[in-house]
Short mmCIF file of C-alpha atoms in Angstrom, two decimals:
data_model
loop_
_atom_site.label_atom_id
_atom_site.label_comp_id
_atom_site.label_asym_id
_atom_site.label_seq_id
_atom_site.Cartn_x
_atom_site.Cartn_y
_atom_site.Cartn_z
CA PHE C 1 -139.62 178.68 34.27
CA GLU C 2 -141.61 180.37 31.54
CA HIS C 3 -140.80 183.46 29.48
CA GLN C 4 -143.80 185.25 31.01
CA ASP C 5 -142.28 184.78 34.49
CA ALA C 6 -139.46 187.15 33.56
CA VAL C 7 -141.44 189.86 31.76
CA SER C 8 -144.63 190.13 33.84
CA SER C 9 -144.86 192.43 36.86
CA HIS C 10 -147.41 189.99 38.32
CA SER C 11 -145.17 186.93 38.14
CA ILE C 12 -144.04 185.11 41.29
CA LEU C 13 -140.45 186.20 40.60
CA VAL C 14 -141.39 189.87 40.99
CA THR C 15 -144.07 189.55 43.68
CA ALA C 16 -141.85 187.31 45.85
CA LYS C 17 -138.96 189.79 45.38
CA PHE C 18 -136.65 187.38 43.52
CA MET C 19 -136.50 190.14 40.90
CA LYS C 20 -136.79 193.87 41.58
CA SER C 21 -138.77 194.38 38.39
CA PRO C 22 -139.71 192.48 35.26
CA VAL C 23 -137.07 192.20 32.55
CA LEU C 24 -137.42 194.78 29.79
CA VAL C 25 -137.65 193.05 26.44
CA ALA C 26 -135.06 194.49 24.04
CA ASP C 27 -136.46 192.77 20.96
CA THR C 28 -139.84 191.31 20.02
CA ASN C 29 -138.08 187.98 19.43
CA CYS C 30 -136.63 187.81 22.95
CA LYS C 31 -137.53 184.67 24.86
CA PHE C 32 -136.27 184.26 28.41
CA SER C 33 -135.22 180.96 29.94
CA SER C 34 -133.34 179.97 33.04
CA TYR C 35 -130.29 177.89 33.84
CA GLY C 36 -129.62 176.37 37.24
CA ASP C 37 -131.46 176.76 40.52
CA LEU C 38 -132.94 180.25 40.74
CA TYR C 39 -132.97 180.00 44.56
CA HIS C 40 -129.17 179.94 44.56
CA ASP C 41 -126.97 180.88 41.63
CA GLY C 42 -129.31 180.28 38.71
CA VAL C 43 -129.40 182.65 35.77
CA ILE C 44 -132.19 184.08 33.64
CA TYR C 45 -131.07 184.72 30.08
CA CYS C 46 -132.48 185.61 26.67
CA GLU C 47 -132.40 182.70 24.21
CA LEU C 48 -131.85 185.13 21.32
CA HIS C 49 -129.21 187.42 22.84
CA GLY C 50 -127.73 185.11 25.47
CA ALA C 51 -126.47 186.13 28.88
CA GLU C 52 -124.00 188.88 29.58
CA PRO C 53 -120.32 187.88 29.11
CA ALA C 54 -119.51 187.47 32.82
CA ILE C 55 -122.43 185.09 33.28
CA ARG C 56 -121.49 183.14 30.13
CA ARG C 57 -117.96 182.63 31.49
CA GLU C 58 -119.37 181.41 34.81
CA LEU C 59 -121.76 179.00 33.09
CA ARG C 60 -118.92 177.60 30.98
CA ALA C 61 -116.73 177.17 34.06
CA ILE C 62 -119.50 175.48 36.07
CA SER C 63 -120.37 173.08 33.27
CA GLY C 64 -116.73 172.39 32.33
CA TYR C 65 -117.42 173.53 28.76
CA THR C 66 -114.40 174.11 26.55
CA SER C 67 -114.99 175.76 23.19
CA ARG C 68 -113.89 173.58 20.27
CA VAL C 69 -114.12 176.59 17.99
CA THR C 70 -111.26 178.25 19.83
CA ARG C 71 -109.09 175.15 19.55
CA GLU C 72 -109.91 174.78 15.86
CA ARG C 73 -109.15 178.44 15.21
CA ILE C 74 -105.79 178.11 16.95
CA ARG C 75 -104.96 175.00 14.91
CA SER C 76 -106.01 176.76 11.70
CA ALA C 77 -103.99 179.85 12.53
CA LEU C 78 -100.91 177.74 13.32
CA LEU C 79 -101.32 175.79 10.07
CA ILE C 80 -101.62 179.00 8.06
CA LEU C 81 -98.58 180.44 9.84
CA ALA C 82 -96.57 177.26 9.10
CA VAL C 83 -97.54 177.43 5.41
CA ILE C 84 -96.56 181.11 5.21
CA ILE C 85 -93.19 180.40 6.85
CA ALA C 86 -92.58 177.46 4.50
CA LEU C 87 -93.43 179.61 1.46
CA PHE C 88 -91.18 182.40 2.72
CA LEU C 89 -88.26 179.98 3.21
CA ALA C 90 -88.85 178.45 -0.24
CA LEU C 91 -88.88 181.92 -1.81
CA LEU C 92 -85.71 182.85 0.07
CA ALA C 93 -83.96 179.68 -1.13
CA PHE C 94 -85.14 180.30 -4.70
CA ARG C 95 -83.85 183.89 -4.70
CA LYS C 96 -80.54 182.72 -3.25
CA SER C 97 -80.16 180.09 -5.99
CA GLN C 98 -81.07 182.70 -8.63
CA ALA C 99 -78.39 185.03 -7.25
CA LYS C 100 -75.79 182.24 -7.41
CA GLN C 101 -76.73 181.47 -11.02
CA ARG C 102 -76.31 185.15 -11.97
CA ASP C 103 -72.90 185.24 -10.28
CA HIS C 104 -71.71 182.20 -12.33
CA ILE C 105 -72.76 183.69 -15.66
#
């Protein structure tokens, strides 16, 4: 599959009715590629802009891809939350001890 196959009205994809019309290029830097078997459930996508969200989810599911970024973000968020809770509890304990000291004076 070549980029020109997606954007040319004379390409085999258009003339053989695999595509109704050539893909309109949204950006001069767009470059189209394909993933999978275009006779069945393959996808044509832009290397710069990617595929639409529904297709991306399908591709991830088919390939078994799991985003590490999501896991790392969750771990980071939990760590930050744990630190905030620990600081809050330390501040609470400090204020309580300060209140006890004032009561004894």
